[in-house]
Short mmCIF file of C-alpha atoms in Angstrom, two decimals:
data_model
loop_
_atom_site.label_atom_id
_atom_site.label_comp_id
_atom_site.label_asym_id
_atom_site.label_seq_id
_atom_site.Cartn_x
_atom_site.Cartn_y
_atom_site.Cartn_z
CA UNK A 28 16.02 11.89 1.37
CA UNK A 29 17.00 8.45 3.10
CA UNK A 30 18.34 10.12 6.18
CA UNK A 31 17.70 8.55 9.16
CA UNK A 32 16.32 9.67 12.75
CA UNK A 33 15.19 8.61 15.88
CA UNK A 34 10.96 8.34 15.68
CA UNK A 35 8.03 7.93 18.50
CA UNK A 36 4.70 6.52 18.38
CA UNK A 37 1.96 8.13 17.07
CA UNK A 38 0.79 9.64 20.20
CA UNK A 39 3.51 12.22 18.95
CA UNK A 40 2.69 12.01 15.23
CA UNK A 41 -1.14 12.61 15.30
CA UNK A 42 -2.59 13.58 18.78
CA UNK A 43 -6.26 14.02 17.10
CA UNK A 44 -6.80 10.75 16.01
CA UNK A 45 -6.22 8.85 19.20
CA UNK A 46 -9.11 8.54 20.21
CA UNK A 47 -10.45 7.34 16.55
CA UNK A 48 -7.81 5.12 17.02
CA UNK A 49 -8.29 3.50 20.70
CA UNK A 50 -11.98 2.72 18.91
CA UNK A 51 -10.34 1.16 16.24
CA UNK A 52 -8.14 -0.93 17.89
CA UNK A 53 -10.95 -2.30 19.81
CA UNK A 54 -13.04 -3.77 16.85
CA UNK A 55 -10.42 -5.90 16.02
CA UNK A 56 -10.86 -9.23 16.07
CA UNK A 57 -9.82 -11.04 19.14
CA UNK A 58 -7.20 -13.37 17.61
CA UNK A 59 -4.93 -9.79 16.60
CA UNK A 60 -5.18 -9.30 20.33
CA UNK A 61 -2.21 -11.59 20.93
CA UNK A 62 0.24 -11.62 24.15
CA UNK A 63 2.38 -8.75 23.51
CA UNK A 64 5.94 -7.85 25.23
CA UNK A 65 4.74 -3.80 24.83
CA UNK A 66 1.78 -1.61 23.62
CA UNK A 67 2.08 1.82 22.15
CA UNK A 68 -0.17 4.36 24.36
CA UNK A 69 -1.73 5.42 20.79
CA UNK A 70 -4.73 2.59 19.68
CA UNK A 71 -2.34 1.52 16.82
CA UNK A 72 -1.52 -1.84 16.10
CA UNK A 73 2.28 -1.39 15.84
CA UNK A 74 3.57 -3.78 19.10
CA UNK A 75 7.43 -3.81 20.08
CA UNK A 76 7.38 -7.51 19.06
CA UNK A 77 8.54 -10.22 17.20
CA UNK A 78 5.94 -12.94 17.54
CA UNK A 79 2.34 -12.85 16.02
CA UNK A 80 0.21 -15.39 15.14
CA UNK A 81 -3.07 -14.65 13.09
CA UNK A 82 -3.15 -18.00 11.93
CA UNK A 83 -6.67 -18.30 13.36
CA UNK A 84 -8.45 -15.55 11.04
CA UNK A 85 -7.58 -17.38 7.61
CA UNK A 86 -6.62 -20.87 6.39
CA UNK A 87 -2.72 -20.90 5.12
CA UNK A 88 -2.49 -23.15 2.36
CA UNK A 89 -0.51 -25.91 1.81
CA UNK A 90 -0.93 -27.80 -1.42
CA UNK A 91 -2.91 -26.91 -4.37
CA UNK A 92 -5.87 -29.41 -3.79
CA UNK A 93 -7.02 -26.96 -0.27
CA UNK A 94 -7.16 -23.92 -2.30
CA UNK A 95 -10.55 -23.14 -3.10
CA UNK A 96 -10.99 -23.25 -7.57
CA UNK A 97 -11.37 -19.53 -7.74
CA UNK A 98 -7.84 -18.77 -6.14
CA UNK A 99 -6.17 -21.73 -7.73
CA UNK A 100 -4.43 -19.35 -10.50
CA UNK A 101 -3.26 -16.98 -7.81
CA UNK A 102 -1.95 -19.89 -5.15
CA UNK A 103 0.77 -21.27 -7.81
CA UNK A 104 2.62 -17.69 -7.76
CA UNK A 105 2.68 -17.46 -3.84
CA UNK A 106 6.10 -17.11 -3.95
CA UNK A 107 6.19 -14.70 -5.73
CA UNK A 108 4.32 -12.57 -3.82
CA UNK A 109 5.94 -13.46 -0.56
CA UNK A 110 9.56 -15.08 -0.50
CA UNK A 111 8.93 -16.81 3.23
CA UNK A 112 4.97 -17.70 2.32
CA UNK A 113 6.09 -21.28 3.54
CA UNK A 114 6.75 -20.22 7.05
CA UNK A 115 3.31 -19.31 7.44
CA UNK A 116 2.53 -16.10 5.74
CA UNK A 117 -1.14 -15.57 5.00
CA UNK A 118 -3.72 -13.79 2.52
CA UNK A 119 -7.56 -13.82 2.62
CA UNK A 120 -9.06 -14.04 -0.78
CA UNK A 121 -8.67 -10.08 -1.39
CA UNK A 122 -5.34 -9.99 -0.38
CA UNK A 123 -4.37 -12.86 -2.90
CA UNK A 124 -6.01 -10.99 -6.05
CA UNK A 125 -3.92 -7.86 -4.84
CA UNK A 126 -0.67 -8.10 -3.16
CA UNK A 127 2.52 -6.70 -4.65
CA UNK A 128 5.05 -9.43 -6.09
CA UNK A 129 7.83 -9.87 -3.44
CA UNK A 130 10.11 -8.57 -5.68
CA UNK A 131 8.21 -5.29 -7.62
CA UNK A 132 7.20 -4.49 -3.70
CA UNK A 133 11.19 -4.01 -3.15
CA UNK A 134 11.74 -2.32 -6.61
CA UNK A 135 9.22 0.80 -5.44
CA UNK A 136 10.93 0.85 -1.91
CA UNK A 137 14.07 0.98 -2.93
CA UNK A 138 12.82 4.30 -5.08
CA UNK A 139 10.90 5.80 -2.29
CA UNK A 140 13.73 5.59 0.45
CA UNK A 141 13.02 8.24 3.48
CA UNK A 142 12.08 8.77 6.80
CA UNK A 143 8.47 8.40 7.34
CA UNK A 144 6.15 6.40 4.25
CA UNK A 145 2.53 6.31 4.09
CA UNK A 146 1.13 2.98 2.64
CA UNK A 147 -2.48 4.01 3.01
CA UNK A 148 -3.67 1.08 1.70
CA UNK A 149 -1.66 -1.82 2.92
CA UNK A 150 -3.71 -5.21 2.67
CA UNK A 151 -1.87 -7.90 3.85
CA UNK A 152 1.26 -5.84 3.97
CA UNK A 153 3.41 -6.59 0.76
CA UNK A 154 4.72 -3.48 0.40
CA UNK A 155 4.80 -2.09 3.56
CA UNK A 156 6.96 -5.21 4.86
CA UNK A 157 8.95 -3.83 1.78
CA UNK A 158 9.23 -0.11 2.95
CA UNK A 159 10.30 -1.20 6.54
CA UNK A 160 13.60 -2.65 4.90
CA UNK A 161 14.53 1.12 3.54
CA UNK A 162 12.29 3.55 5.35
CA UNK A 163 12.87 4.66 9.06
CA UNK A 164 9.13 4.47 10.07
CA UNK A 165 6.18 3.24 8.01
CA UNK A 166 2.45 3.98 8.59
CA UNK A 167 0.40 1.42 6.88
CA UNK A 168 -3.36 1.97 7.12
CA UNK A 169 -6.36 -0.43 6.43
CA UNK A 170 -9.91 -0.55 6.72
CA UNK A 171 -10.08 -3.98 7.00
CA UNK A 172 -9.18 -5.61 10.73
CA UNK A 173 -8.56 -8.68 9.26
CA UNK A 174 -6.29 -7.84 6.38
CA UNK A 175 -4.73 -5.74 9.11
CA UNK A 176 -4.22 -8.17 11.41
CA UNK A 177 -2.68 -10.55 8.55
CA UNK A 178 -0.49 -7.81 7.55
CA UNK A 179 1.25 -7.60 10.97
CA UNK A 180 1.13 -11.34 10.99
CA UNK A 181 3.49 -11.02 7.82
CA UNK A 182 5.62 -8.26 9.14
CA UNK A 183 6.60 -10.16 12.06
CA UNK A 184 7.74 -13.10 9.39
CA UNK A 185 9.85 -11.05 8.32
CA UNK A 186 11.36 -9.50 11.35
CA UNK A 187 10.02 -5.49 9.96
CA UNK A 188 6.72 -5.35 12.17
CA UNK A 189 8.53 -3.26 14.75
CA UNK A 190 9.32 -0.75 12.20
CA UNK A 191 5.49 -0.07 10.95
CA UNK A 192 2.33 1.42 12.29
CA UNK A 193 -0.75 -0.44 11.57
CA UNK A 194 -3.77 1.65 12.25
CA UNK A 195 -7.09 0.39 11.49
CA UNK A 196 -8.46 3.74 9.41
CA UNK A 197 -9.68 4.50 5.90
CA UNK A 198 -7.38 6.72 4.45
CA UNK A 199 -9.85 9.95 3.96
CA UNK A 200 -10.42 10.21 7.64
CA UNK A 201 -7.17 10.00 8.36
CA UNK A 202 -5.58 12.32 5.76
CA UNK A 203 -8.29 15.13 7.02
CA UNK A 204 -7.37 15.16 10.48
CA UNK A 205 -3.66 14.99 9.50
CA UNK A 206 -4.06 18.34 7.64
CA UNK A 207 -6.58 19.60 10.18
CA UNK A 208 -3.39 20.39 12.39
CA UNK A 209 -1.20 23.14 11.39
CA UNK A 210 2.06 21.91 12.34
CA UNK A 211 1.97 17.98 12.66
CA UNK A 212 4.84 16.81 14.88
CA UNK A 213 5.91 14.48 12.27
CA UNK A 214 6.36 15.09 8.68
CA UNK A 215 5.04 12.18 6.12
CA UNK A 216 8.39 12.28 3.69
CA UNK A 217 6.49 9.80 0.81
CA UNK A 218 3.02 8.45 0.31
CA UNK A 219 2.55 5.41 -1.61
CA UNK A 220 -1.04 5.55 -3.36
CA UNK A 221 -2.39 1.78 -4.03
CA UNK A 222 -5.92 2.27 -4.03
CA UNK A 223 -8.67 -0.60 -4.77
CA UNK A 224 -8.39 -0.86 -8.72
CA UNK A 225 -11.86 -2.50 -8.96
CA UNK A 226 -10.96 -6.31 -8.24
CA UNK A 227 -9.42 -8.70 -10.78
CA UNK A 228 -11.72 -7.88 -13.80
CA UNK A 229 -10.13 -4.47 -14.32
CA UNK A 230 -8.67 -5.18 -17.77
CA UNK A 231 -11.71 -6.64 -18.80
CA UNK A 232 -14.69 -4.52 -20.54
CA UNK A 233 -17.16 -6.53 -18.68
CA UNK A 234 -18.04 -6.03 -15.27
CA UNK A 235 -17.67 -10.12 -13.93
CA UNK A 236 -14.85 -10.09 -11.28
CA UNK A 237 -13.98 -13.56 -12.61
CA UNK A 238 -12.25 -12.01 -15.11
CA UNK A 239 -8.91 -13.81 -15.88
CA UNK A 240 -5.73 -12.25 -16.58
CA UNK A 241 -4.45 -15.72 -18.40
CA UNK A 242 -7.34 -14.92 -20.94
CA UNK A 243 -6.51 -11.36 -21.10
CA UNK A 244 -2.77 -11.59 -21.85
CA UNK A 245 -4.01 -13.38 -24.78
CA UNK A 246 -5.77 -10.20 -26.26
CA UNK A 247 -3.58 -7.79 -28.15
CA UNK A 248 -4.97 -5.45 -25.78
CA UNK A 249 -7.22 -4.25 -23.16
CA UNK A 250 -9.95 -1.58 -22.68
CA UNK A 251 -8.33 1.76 -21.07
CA UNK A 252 -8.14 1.91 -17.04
CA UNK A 253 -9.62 5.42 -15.88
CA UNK A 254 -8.69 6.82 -12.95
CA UNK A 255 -12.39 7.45 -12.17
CA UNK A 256 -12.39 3.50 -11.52
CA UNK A 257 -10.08 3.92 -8.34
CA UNK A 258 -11.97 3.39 -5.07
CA UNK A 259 -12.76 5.09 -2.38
CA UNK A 260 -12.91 8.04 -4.32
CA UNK A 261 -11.51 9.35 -8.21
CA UNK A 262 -8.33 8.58 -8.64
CA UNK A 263 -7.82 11.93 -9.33
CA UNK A 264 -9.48 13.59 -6.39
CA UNK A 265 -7.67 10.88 -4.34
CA UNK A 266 -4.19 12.57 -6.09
CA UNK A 267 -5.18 15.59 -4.95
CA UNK A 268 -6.01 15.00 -1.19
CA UNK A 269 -2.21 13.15 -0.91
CA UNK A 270 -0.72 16.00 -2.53
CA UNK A 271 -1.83 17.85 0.40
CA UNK A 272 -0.07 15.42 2.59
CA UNK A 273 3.28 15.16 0.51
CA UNK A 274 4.39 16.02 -3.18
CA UNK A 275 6.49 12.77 -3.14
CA UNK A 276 3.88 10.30 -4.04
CA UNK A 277 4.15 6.93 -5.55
CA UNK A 278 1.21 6.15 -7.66
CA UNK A 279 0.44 2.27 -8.19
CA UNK A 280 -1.80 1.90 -11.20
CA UNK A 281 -3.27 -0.67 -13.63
CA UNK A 282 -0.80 -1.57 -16.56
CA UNK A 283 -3.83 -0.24 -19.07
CA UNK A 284 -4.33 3.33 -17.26
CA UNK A 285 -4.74 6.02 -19.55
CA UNK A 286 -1.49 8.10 -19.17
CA UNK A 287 -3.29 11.26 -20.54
CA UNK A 288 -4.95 11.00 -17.09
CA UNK A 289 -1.84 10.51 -15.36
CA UNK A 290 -0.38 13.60 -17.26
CA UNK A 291 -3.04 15.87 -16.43
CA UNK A 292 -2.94 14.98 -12.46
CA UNK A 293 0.31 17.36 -12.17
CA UNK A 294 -1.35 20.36 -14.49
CA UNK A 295 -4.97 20.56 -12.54
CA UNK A 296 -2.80 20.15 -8.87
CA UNK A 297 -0.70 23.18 -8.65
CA UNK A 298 -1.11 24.48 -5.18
CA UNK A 299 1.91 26.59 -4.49
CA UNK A 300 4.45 28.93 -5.70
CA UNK A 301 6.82 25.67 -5.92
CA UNK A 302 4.68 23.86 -8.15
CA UNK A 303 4.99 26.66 -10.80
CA UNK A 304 8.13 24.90 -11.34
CA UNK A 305 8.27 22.64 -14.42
CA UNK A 306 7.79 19.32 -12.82
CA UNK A 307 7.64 15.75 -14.72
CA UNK A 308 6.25 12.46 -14.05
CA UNK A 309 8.64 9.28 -14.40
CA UNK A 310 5.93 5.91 -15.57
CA UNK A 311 7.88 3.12 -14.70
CA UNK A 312 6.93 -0.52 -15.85
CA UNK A 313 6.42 -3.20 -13.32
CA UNK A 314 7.24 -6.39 -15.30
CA UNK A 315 7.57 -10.32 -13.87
CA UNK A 316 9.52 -12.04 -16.46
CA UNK A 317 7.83 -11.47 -19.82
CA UNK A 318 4.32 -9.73 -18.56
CA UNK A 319 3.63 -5.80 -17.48
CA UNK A 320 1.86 -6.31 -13.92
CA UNK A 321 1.58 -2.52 -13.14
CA UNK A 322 2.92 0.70 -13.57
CA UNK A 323 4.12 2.96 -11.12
CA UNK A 324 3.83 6.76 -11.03
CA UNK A 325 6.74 8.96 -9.07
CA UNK A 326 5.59 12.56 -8.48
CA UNK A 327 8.07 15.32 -6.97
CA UNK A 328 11.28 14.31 -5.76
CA UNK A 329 10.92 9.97 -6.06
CA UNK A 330 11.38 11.35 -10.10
CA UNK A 331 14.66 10.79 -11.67
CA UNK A 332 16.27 14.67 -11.50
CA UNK A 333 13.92 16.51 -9.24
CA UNK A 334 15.31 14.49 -6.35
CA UNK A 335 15.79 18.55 -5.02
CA UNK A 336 11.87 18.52 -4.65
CA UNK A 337 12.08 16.37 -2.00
#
């Protein structure tokens, strides 16, 4: 675990999906086609490259009084969510409601330290700008070209975006033709599950996206998050495809999931001889100063004491 090596392009790592990817690449939109010093032969994204400009796709704003009313709450912590937002980093309206805080984003990397990480669902590219500071190689995947785009824009802010593969994808396709090859070339070391939680109103009962977490925190508490909220798929089914991929998974969740459904991910997932061994999940609490943002669920060798999983 952390050890480093020297790693290709994807042309190496997943031969069947080039030419999924080539089409891809080609629905982007034309601003994330900027002048580049050197392609990758494989479709992706990923440019040997330090300058990037998506400015075009979304506004970046300044002051409080350009910031539309519904993002108003979210614009006064953008430093929070990314240190250098002031030199031009950028979020469309999704990305504000769910980017990583700067500083949990580095927290979770610093746990999941390895060669290769999978950020399968990477936005605007909090936390795989995050992984590229411990990881050799990260593969961050989006179905969105324009969060995609504005998550390579960020990278290059911070001087990672040589380290990461963006690859316009949804995650399902991708993880089946991944395990449609018996012996992959490259081995994914850690997969960090952030899936779609349901927009901002997923601590409320109601289903009004306008939800606020302000008004929330003022409850005592909140209605149970069930994994059968996730999207694309269940939460737990989606568990249980990335298991396939790697038993080192980080699982972002809701701060009000129902740990019972964590619990039970590891008992009705036991796919080999290995997993007869005892195995425990380690919950940790994402907190920014005095309030629980998410929680965090290591499987396999990211837990405390089973780093011989790994």
């Amino acid at each position: 675990m952390g050890k480093k090596s020297n790693l290709s392009g994807l042309r190496r790592f997943l031969p069947q999906l080039e030419e999924f990817l080539d089409k891809s690449t080609a629905s982007l939109p034309e601003q994330s086609q900027a002048p580049q010093t050197k392609k990758r032969k494989t479709g992706t994204l990923s440019l040997i490259s330090t300058t990037y400009d998506a400015s075009a796709l979304v506004p970046h704003y300044r002051t409080a009084d350009d910031v539309p009313e519904n993002l108003q709450k979210y614009f006064s912590q953008r430093k929070r969510y990314f240190s250098l937002y002031e030199q031009g980093c950028l979020l469309d309206e999704e990305g504000w409601y769910s980017v990583t805080p700067e500083s949990i984003a580095l927290q979770i990397a610093d746990r999941c330290r390895c060669d290769t990480i999978l950020d399968p669902f990477c936005g605007v590219g909090g936390n795989a700008i995050a992984f590229a500071k411990t990881c050799e190689h990260v593969i961050a995947l989006d179905i969105s070209p324009v969060r995609l785009a504005l998550a390579r824009h960020n990278a290059a802010i911070y001087g990672v975006a040589d380290r990461i593969e963006f690859i316009l994808a949804d995650y399902i396709s991708f993880a089946n033709a991944y395990l449609s090859r018996p012996h992959p070339t490259r081995k994914i070391d850690v997969v960090f599950l952030s899936p779609p939680w349901g927009g901002p109103g997923y601590l409320s009962p109601s289903d009004n996206p306008a939800s606020s977490d302000e008004h929330q925190d003022e409850l005592e508490a909140h209605p149970e998050y069930s994994l059968s909220s996730i999207n694309p798929i269940h939460g737990a089914d989606l568990f249980r495809l990335t298991k396939r991929l790697s038993n080192n998974i980080a699982y972002f969740l809701p701060r009000n999931t129902r740990l019972d459904e964590v619990s039970a991910l590891l008992e009705s997932n036991k796919t080999s001889v290995a997993d007869d061994e005892p195995q425990m999940i380690e919950v940790e609490e994402e907190w920014m100063g005095s309030k629980l943002k998410a929680l965090t669920c290591y499987f396999g060798g990211l837990v405390a004491g089973q780093e011989h999983l790994f």
